[in-house]
mmCIF file of C-alpha atoms and ligand atoms in Angstrom:
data_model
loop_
_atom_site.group_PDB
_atom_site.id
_atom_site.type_symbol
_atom_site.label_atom_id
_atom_site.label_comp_id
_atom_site.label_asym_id
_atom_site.label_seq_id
_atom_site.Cartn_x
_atom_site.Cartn_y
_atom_site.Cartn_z
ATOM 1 C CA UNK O 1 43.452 60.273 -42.354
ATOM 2 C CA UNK O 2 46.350 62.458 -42.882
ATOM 3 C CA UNK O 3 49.436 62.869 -40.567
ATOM 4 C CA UNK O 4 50.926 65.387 -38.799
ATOM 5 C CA UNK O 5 53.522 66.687 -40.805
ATOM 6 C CA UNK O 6 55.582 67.779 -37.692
ATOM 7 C CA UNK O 7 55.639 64.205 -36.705
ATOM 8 C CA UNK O 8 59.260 62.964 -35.809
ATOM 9 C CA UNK O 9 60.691 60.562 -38.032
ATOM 10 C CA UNK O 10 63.490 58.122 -36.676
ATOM 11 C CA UNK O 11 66.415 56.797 -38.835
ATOM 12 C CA UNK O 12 67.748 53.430 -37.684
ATOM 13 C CA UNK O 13 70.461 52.657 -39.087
ATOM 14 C CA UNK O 14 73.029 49.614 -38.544
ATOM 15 C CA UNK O 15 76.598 50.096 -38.722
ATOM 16 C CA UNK O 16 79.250 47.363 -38.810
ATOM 17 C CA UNK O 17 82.945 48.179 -39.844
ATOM 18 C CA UNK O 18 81.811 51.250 -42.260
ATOM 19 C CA UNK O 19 84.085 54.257 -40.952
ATOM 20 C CA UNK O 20 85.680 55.380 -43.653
ATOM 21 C CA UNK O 21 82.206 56.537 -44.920
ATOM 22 C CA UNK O 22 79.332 56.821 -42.327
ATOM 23 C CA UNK O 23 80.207 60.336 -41.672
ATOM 24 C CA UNK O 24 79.662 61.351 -44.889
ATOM 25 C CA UNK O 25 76.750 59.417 -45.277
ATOM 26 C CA UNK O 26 75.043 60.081 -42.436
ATOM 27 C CA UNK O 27 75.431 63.685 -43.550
ATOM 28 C CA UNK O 28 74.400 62.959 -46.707
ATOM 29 C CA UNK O 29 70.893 61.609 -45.043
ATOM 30 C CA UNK O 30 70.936 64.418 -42.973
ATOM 31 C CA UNK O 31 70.855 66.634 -46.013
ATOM 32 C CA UNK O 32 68.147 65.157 -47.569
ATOM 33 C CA UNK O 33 65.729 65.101 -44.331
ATOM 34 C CA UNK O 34 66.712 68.563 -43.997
ATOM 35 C CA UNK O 35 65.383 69.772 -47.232
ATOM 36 C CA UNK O 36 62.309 67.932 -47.087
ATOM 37 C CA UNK O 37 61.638 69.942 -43.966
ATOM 38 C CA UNK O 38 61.083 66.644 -41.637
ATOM 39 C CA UNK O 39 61.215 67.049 -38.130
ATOM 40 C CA UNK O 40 63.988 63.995 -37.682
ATOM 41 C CA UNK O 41 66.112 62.133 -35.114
ATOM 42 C CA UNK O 42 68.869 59.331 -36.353
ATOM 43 C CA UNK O 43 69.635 56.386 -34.172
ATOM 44 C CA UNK O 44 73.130 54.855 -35.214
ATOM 45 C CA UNK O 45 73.884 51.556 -34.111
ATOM 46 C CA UNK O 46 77.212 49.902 -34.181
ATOM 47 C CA UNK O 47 77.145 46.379 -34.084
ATOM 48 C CA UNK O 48 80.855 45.554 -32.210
ATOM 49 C CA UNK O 49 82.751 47.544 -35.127
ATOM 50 C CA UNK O 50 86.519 46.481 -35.036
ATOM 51 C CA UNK O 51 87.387 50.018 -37.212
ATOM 52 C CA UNK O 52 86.882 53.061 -36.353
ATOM 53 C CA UNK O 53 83.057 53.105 -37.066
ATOM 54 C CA UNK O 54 82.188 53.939 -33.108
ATOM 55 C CA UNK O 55 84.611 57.211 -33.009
ATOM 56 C CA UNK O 56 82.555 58.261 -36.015
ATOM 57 C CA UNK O 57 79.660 57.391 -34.335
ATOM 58 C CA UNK O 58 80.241 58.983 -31.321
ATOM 59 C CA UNK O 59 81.582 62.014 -32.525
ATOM 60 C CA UNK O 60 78.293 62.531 -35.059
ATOM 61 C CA UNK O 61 76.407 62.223 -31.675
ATOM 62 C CA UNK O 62 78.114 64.663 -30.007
ATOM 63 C CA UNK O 63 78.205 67.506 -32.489
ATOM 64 C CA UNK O 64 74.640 66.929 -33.667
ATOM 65 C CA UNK O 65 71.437 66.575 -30.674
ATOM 66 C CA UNK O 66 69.567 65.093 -33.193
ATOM 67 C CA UNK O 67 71.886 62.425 -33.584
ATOM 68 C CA UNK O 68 72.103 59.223 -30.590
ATOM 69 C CA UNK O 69 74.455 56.264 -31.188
ATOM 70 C CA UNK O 70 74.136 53.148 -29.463
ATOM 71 C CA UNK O 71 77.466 50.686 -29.525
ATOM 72 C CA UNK O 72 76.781 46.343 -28.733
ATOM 73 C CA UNK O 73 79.025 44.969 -26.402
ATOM 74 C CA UNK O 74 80.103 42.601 -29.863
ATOM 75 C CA UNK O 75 78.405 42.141 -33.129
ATOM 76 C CA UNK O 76 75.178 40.644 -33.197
ATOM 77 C CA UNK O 77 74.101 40.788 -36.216
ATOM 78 C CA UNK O 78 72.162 43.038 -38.320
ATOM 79 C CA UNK O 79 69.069 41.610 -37.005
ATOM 80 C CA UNK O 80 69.643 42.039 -33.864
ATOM 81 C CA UNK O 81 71.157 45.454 -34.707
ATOM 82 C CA UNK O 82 67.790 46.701 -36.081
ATOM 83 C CA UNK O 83 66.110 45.329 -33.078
ATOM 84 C CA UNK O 84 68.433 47.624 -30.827
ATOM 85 C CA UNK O 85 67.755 50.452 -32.883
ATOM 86 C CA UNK O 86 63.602 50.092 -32.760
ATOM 87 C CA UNK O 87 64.054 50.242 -29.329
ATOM 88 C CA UNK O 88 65.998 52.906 -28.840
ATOM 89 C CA UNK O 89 63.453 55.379 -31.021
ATOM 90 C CA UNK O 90 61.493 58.299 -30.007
ATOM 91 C CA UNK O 91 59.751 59.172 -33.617
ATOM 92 C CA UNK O 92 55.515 58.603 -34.873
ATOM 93 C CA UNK O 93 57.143 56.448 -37.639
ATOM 94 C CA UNK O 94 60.818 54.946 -37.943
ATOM 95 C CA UNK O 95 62.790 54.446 -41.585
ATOM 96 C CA UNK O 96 65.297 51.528 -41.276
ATOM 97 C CA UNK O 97 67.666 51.959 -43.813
ATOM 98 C CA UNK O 98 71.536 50.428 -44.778
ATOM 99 C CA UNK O 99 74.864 53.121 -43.539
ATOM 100 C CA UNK O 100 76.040 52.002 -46.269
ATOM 101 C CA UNK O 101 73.801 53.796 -48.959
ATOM 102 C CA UNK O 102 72.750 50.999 -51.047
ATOM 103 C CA UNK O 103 69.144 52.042 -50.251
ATOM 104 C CA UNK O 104 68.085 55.494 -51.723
ATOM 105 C CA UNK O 105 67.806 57.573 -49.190
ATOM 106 C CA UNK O 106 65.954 60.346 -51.534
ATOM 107 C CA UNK O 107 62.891 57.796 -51.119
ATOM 108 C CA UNK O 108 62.535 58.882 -47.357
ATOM 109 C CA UNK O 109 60.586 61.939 -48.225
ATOM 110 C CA UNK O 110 58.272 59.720 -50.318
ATOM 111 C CA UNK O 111 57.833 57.161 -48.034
ATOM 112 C CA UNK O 112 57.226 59.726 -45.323
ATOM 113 C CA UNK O 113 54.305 61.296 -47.552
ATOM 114 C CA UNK O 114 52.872 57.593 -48.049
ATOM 115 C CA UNK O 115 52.737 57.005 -44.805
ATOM 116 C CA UNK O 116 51.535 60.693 -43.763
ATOM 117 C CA UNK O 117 48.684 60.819 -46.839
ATOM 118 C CA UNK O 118 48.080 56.881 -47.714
ATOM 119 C CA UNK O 119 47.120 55.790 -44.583
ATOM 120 C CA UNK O 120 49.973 53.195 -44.857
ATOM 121 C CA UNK O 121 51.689 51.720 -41.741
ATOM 122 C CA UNK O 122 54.332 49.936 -43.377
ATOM 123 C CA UNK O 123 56.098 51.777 -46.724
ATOM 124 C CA UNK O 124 58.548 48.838 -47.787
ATOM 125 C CA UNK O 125 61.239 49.136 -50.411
ATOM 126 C CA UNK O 126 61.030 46.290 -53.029
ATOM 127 C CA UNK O 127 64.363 45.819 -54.704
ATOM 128 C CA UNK O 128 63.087 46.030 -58.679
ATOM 129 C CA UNK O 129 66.143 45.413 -59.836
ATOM 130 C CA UNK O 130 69.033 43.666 -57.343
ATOM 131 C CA UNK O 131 71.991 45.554 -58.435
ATOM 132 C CA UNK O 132 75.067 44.101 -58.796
ATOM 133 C CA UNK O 133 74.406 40.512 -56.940
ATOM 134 C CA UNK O 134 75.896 37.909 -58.786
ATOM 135 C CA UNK O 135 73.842 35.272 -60.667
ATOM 136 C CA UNK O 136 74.515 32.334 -57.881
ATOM 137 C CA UNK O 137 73.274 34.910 -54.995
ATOM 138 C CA UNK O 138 70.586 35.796 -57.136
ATOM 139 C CA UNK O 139 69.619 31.866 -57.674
ATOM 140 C CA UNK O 140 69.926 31.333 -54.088
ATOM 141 C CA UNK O 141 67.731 34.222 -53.078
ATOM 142 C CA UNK O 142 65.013 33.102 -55.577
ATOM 143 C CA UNK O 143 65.247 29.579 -54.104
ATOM 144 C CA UNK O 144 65.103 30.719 -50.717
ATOM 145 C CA UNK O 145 62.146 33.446 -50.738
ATOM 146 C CA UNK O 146 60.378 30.423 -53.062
ATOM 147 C CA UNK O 147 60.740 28.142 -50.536
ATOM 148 C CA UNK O 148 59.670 30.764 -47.400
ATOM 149 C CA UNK O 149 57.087 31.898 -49.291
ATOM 150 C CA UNK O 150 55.308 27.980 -50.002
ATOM 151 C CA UNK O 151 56.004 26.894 -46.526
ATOM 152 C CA UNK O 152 55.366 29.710 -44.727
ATOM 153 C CA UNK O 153 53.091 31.893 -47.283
ATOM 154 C CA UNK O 154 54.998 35.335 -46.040
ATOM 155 C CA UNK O 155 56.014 36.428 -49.222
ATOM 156 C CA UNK O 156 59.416 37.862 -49.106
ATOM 157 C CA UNK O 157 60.139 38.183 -52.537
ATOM 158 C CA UNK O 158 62.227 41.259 -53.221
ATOM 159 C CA UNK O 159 62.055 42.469 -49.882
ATOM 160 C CA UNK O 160 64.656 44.708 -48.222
ATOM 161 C CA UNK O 161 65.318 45.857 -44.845
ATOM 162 C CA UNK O 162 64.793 49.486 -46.369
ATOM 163 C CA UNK O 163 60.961 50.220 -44.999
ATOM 164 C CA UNK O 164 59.220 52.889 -42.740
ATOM 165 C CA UNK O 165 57.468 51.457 -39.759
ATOM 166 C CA UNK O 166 54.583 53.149 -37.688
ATOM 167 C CA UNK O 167 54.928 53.340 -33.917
ATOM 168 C CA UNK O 168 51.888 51.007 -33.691
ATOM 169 C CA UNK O 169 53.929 48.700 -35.738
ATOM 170 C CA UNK O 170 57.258 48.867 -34.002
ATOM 171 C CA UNK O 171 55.617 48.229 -30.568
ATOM 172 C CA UNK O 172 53.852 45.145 -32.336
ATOM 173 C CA UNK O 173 57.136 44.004 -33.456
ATOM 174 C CA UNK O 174 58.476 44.782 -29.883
ATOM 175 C CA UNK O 175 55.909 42.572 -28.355
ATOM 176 C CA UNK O 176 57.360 39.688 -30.402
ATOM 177 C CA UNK O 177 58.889 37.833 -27.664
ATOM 178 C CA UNK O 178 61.574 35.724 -29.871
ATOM 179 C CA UNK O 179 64.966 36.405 -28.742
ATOM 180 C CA UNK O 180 66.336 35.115 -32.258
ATOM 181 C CA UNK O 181 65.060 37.687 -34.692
ATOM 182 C CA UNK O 182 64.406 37.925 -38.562
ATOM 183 C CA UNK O 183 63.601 41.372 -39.579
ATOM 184 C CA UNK O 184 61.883 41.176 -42.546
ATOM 185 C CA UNK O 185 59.865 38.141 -41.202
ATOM 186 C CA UNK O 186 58.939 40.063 -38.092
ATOM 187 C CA UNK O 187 57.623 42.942 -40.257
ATOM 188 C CA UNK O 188 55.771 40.792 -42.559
ATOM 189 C CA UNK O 189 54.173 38.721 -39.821
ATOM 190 C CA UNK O 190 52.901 41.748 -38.290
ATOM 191 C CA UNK O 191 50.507 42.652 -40.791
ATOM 192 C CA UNK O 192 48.804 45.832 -40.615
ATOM 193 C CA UNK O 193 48.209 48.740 -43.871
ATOM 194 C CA UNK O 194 50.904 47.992 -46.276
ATOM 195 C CA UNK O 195 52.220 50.322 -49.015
ATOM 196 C CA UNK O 196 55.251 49.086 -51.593
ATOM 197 C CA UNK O 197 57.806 51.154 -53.473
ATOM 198 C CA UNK O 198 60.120 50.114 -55.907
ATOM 199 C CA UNK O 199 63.738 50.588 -55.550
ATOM 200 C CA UNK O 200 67.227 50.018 -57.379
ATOM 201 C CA UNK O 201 69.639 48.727 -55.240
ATOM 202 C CA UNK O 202 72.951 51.062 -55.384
ATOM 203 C CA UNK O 203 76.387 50.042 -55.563
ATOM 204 C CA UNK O 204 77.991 50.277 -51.885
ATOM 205 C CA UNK O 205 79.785 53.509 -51.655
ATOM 206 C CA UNK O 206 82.821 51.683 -49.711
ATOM 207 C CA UNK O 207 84.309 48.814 -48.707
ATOM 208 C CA UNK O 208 82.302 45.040 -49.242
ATOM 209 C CA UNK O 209 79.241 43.113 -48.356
ATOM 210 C CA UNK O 210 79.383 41.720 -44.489
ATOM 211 C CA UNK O 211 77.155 38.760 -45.571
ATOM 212 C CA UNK O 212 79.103 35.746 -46.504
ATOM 213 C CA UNK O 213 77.440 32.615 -47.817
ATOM 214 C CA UNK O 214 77.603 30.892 -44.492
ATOM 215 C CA UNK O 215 75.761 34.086 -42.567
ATOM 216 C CA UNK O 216 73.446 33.834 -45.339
ATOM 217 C CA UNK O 217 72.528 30.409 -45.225
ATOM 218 C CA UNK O 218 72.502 30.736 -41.191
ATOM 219 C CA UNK O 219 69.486 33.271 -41.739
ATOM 220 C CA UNK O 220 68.012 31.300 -43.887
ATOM 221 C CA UNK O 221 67.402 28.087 -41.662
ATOM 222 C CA UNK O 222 66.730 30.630 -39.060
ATOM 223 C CA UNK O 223 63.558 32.124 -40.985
ATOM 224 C CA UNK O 224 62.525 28.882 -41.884
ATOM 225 C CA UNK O 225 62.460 27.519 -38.552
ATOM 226 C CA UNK O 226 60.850 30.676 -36.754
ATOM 227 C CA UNK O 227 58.200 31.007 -39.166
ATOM 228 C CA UNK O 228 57.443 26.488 -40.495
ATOM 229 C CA UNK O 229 56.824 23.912 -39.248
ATOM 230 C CA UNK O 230 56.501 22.472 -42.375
ATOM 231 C CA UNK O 231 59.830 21.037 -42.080
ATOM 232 C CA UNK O 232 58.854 18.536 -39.325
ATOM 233 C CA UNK O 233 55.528 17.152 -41.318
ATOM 234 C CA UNK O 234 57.668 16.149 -44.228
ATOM 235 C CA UNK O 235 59.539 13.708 -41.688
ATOM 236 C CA UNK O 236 55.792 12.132 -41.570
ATOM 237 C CA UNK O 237 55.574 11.858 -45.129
ATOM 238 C CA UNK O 238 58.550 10.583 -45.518
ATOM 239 C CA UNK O 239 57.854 7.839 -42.472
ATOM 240 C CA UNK O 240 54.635 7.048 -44.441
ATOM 241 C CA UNK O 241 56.318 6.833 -47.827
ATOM 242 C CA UNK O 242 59.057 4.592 -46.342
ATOM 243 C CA UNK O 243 56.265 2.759 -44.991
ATOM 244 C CA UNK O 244 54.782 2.112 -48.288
ATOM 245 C CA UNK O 245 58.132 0.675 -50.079
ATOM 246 C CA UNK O 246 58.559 -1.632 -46.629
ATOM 247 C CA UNK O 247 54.960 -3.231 -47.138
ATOM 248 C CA UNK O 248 55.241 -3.846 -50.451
ATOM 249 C CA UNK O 249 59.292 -5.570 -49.918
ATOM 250 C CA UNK O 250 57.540 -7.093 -47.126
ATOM 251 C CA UNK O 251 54.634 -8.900 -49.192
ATOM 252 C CA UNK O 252 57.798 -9.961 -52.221
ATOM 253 C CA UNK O 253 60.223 -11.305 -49.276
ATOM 254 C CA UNK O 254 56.938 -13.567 -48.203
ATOM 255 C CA UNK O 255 56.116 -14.533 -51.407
ATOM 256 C CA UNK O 256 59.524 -15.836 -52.327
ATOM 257 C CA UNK O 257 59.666 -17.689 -48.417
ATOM 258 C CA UNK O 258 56.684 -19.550 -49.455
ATOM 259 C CA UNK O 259 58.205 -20.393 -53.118
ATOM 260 C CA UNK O 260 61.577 -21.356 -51.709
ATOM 261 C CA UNK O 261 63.581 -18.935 -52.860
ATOM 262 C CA UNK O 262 64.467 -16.604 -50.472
ATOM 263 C CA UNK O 263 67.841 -16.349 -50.477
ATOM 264 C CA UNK O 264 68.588 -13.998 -53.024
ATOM 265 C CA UNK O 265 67.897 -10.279 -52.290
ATOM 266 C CA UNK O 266 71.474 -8.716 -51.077
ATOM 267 C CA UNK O 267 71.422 -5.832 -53.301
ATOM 268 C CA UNK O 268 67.232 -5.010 -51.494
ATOM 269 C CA UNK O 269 69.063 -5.150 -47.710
ATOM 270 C CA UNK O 270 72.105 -2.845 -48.621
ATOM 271 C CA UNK O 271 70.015 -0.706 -50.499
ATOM 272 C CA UNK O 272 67.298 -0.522 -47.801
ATOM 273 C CA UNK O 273 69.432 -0.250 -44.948
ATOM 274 C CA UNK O 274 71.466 2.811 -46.486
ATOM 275 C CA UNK O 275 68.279 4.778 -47.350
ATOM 276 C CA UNK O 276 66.652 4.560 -44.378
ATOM 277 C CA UNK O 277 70.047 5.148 -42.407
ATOM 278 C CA UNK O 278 70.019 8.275 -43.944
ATOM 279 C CA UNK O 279 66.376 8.640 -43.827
ATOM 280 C CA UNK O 280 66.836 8.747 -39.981
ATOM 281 C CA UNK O 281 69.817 10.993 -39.946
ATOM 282 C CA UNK O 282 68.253 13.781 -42.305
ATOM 283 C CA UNK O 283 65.016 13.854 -40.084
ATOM 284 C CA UNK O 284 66.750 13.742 -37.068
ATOM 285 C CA UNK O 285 69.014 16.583 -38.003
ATOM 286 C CA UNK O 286 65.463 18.679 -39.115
ATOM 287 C CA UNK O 287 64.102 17.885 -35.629
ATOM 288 C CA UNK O 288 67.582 18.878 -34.124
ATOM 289 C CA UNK O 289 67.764 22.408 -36.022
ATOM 290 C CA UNK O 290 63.974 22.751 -33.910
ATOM 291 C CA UNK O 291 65.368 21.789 -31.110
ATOM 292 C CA UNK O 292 68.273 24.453 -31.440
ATOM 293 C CA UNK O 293 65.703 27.174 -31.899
ATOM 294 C CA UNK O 294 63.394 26.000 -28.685
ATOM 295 C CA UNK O 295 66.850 25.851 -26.825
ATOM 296 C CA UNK O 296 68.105 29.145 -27.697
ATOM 297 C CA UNK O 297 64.982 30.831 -27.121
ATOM 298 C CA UNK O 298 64.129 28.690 -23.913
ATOM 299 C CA UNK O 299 67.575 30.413 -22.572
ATOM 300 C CA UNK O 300 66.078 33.488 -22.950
ATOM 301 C CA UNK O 301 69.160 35.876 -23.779
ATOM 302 C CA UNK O 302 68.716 39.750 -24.326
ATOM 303 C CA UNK O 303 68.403 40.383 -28.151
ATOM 304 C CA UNK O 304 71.799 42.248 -27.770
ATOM 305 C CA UNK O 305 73.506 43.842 -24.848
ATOM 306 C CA UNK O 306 74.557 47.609 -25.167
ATOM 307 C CA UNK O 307 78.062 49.014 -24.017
ATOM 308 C CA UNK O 308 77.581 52.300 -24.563
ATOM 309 C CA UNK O 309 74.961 54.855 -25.277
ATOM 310 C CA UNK O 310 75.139 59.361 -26.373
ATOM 311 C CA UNK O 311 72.425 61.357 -26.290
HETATM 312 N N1 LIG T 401 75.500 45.195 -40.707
HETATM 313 C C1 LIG T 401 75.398 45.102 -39.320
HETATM 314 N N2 LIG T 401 75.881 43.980 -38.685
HETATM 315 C C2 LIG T 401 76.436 42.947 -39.364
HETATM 316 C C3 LIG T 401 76.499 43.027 -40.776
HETATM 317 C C4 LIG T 401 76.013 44.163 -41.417
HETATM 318 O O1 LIG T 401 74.888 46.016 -38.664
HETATM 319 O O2 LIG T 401 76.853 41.978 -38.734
HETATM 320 C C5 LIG T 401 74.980 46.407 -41.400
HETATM 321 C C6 LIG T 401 75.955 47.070 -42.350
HETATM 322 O O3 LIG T 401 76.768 48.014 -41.706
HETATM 323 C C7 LIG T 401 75.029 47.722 -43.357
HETATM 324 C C8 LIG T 401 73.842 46.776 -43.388
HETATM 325 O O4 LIG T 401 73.886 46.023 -42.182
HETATM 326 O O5 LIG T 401 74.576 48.988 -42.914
HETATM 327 C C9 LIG T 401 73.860 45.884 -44.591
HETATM 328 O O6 LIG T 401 75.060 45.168 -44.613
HETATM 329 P P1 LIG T 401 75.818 44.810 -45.961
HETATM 330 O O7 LIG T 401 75.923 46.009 -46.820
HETATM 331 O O8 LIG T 401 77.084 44.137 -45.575
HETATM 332 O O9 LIG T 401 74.822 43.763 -46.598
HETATM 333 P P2 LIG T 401 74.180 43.733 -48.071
HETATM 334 O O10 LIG T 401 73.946 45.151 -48.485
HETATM 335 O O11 LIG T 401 75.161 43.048 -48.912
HETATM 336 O O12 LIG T 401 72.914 42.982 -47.895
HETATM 337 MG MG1 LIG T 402 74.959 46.750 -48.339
#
């Protein structure tokens, strides 16, 4: 099956405190769509800039019909960003991609011709080579995506937020009724005809990375809880192996009762009772970090709230 090549594409893209460039690099997106003669729309979303990002915004809307920016009422998040933008697109297939041009946007003609020729409903940009992440971030994402990937068996590896999504794939992910979102999860979980191109992630053109370790490590116990439950069986385990050590202290505190020497074993009690103190705190805390998720989504709060809205 081939494509219309008339289809409309849709460019999401999330912006968060990037005004001193997005004009420019909206316009260098723009330029690019234009020569590959794609019938496009963009759909700019600020996520509660504190800069100037929404006068940019707002201003590329109003020059160019082919242009709609959303603004949140605060920022919530890229994740929730992206989510705003799905919603808000018109196109046969949508391209998320970064404002702030660390994904190639020359690959949007080539995706669009996957997805057009290949039968492919998702094109996804794999990161081949992670630019200029330093080795601790690039630990820590190896550890984490290792870790998704056994307990939850999406593989996430290299992934990016850089893909082209099919309308039948977008309303899928719409469906999704989790208020507390994970992008690249959501788009993994979703299945469907899967194409992958590699990609080298670009230096930004301004300013610095929004994700600090704390964000990071928020999204990460995020994913893990929306998409394991792994997690929760370890306690289990754990109970069982605790179990196992108790029976066998158990049978060696009897046997010494029925020799007569049972007074000794200080060390065993202190020991004991400050492993399975913490024991009991760690598994609590896992059961709490559940309990977070079921009571945030229970509330049932709007992905994101929009203030304003052009074109
Ligand atoms: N972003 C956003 N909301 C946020 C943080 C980031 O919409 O709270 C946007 C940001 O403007 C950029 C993209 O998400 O377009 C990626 O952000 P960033 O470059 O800071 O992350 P990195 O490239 O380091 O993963
Ligand atoms: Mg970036």
């Amino acid at each position: 099956m081939v494509r219309d090549i008339n289809s409309l594409i849709s460019v999401v893209m999330p912006v968060y405190n990037e005004g001193k460039h997005i004009t420019s690099s909206v316009e260098t997106v723009e330029e690019i769509l234009k020569n590959a003669n794609l019938n496009y729309e963009f759909v700019l979303v600020d996520d509660g800039s504190t800069d100037n990002s929404w006068e940019a915004l707002s201003e590329l809307a109003v020059n160019n019909g082919r242009i709609r920016s959303v603004r949140l009422s605060r920022n919530f998040g890229k994740e929730a960003a992206l989510c705003a933008g799905l919603d808000e697109t018109k196109g046969e297939a949508v391209v998320v991609i970064d404002s702030d041009l660390q994904h190639p946007p020359e690959l949007i003609p080539e995706f669009v011709r996957i997805w057009r020729e290949e039968d492919a409903d998702v094109v996804e940009g794999v990161k081949s080579d992670r630019g200029h992440e330093s080795g601790f971030y690039r630990g820590m994402a190896k550890l984490f995506y290792g870790l998704l990937l056994r307990l939850t068996k999406i593989d996430l590896r290299n992934a990016s937020d850089f893909k082209l999504l099919d309308r039948k794939v977008v309303t899928a992910m719409q469906e999704m009724p989790e208020k507390i979102t994970f992008f690249r999860g959501m788009s993994a979980w979703v299945g469907f005809n899967r194409k992958k191109v590699p990609f080298e992630v670009k230096d930004r053109v301004e300013g610095r990375s929004k994700w600090t370790f704390s964000r990071l490590l928020s999204l990460a116990v995020t994913s893990i809880t929306s998409y394991a439950s792994a997690p929760l069986k370890l306690i289990i385990y754990l109970g069982f192996l605790i179990f196992a050590i108790a029976v066998g202290l158990g049978i060696q505190t009897f046997v010494r009762y029925f020799m007569g020497a049972s007074l000794e074993g200080f060390t065993t009690v202190i020991l004991l009772l400050l492993f399975i103190g913490s024991a009991i705190m760690i598994c609590l805390g896992i059961i709490g970090l559940y309990l977070e998720r079921i009571y945030h989504e229970i509330k049932g709060r709007p992905r994101y709230i929009i203030s304003r809205k052009i074109n």
